[in-house]
Amino acid sequence: TRVNATLPPATIDGPTLSIRRFGVRRLRRNDLLGLGTLSPDMATFLELVVRGKKNLLISGGTGAGKSTLLGALSEAIPFHERIITIEDTAELHLDQEHVVRMETRQPNIEGQGRIMARDLVVNALRMRPDRIIVGEVRGPEALDMLQAMNTGHEGSMSTVHANSPRDALSRLETMVLFAGTELPSRAIREQMVSALHLIIQVRRYEDGVRRIETIAEMTGMEGLTPLMQDIFQFRRRGFRGKRVAGEFMPTGIVPRVVEELREQHIDIPLSLFTGGRDLHGFS
């Protein structure tokens, strides 16, 4: 449960109390399939990508279902792996046995005792993790997270508030600059491209259903511009009654990670990317 309280003079007309309650039962992969968040082909692809230790960034607006999707994707992490989770409020409840949960802390009234996400990311690197999961990247910890992804801590995952994959990269670049680094933009963007394999864009639509809009793969740089290609998309067709009508569809592009995963003896059927229309998850 997340609670936010305000008092006058911040709120002119009186006190307010905003409460965001999470469901008693954690939503899992099959639940998201039933809700129409993604298609079975997308779920299979993401499960194999997580198992193959590719680095993922989930992007979306407030209430889009980023944390829920992060928890569902974490189901695919092998049970023997050591996982470090870093959150402002501990909300991830993973099934694996070797999980170390870390939480930031605000300073006390004397301004002491603050624990920042960046401190926890740096500390996590000393704990021999197989994976690091940052619940949401908000500030200078973005630099340490990218460096961790680039230095052998594969299979890391995080979320960011952004309205598109391209916007997510722009926000990450800004947050890296918060760290006080004097790295030029080109160096920061090269780090992002080499660290991240996939960006998953999620959105809460007008009918209240949270859907994956795009799964995009990072492919390199052209000049100063990071390049990416869409692997799956949600293509809306208007409304069917009060429900948004549309289809989850592959773009026909076979992602580069397929060959990398095959080298790890993880076989991804090419039919996932060339199978045509997928109407699952819609009524």
Short mmCIF file of C-alpha atoms in Angstrom, two decimals, residues 28-47 64-65 68-69 72-73 200-205 208-215 232-235 246-250 277-283:
data_model
loop_
_atom_site.label_atom_id
_atom_site.label_comp_id
_atom_site.label_asym_id
_atom_site.label_seq_id
_atom_site.Cartn_x
_atom_site.Cartn_y
_atom_site.Cartn_z
CA ARG A 28 1.48 -13.69 -12.28
CA ARG A 29 2.28 -14.38 -15.92
CA ASN A 30 -0.93 -16.33 -16.55
CA ASP A 31 -2.99 -13.61 -14.88
CA LEU A 32 -1.55 -11.01 -17.25
CA LEU A 33 -2.34 -13.26 -20.20
CA GLY A 34 -5.94 -13.52 -19.03
CA LEU A 35 -6.21 -9.76 -18.54
CA GLY A 36 -4.95 -9.08 -22.07
CA THR A 37 -1.71 -7.39 -21.02
CA LEU A 38 0.27 -9.35 -23.60
CA SER A 39 -0.07 -12.26 -26.01
CA PRO A 40 1.16 -15.82 -25.43
CA ASP A 41 3.90 -15.32 -28.04
CA MET A 42 5.11 -12.18 -26.27
CA ALA A 43 5.03 -13.97 -22.92
CA THR A 44 7.07 -16.87 -24.31
CA PHE A 45 9.63 -14.51 -25.83
CA LEU A 46 10.04 -12.50 -22.62
CA GLU A 47 10.30 -15.64 -20.49
CA ALA A 64 0.62 1.58 -16.18
CA GLY A 65 1.51 -1.70 -14.46
CA THR A 68 3.32 -5.75 -11.79
CA LEU A 69 4.98 -6.70 -15.08
CA ALA A 72 5.66 -11.36 -13.40
CA LEU A 73 8.79 -11.42 -15.56
CA ILE A 200 9.14 -2.83 -22.88
CA GLN A 201 6.59 -0.02 -23.11
CA VAL A 202 3.39 -0.48 -21.07
CA ARG A 203 0.29 1.69 -20.97
CA ARG A 204 -3.04 1.85 -19.18
CA TYR A 205 -5.66 2.29 -21.88
CA GLY A 208 -8.62 0.36 -17.77
CA VAL A 209 -6.66 -2.54 -19.29
CA ARG A 210 -2.90 -2.37 -18.97
CA ARG A 211 -1.24 -3.56 -22.17
CA ILE A 212 2.26 -3.82 -23.53
CA GLU A 213 2.38 -1.29 -26.37
CA THR A 214 5.80 -2.17 -27.71
CA ILE A 215 8.72 -4.50 -27.14
CA PHE A 232 6.07 -6.72 -31.03
CA GLN A 233 3.39 -4.03 -31.09
CA PHE A 234 -0.17 -3.53 -29.92
CA ARG A 235 -2.15 -2.17 -32.86
CA GLY A 246 -6.79 -4.27 -31.19
CA GLU A 247 -4.22 -6.95 -31.78
CA PHE A 248 -0.83 -7.91 -30.44
CA MET A 249 1.29 -8.46 -33.52
CA PRO A 250 4.91 -9.30 -34.30
CA ARG A 277 -1.89 -11.90 -36.29
CA ASP A 278 -2.38 -12.83 -32.67
CA LEU A 279 -5.85 -12.21 -31.28
CA HIS A 280 -5.28 -13.70 -27.83
CA GLY A 281 -6.35 -11.65 -24.84
CA PHE A 282 -9.23 -9.89 -26.56
CA SER A 283 -12.96 -10.46 -26.47
#
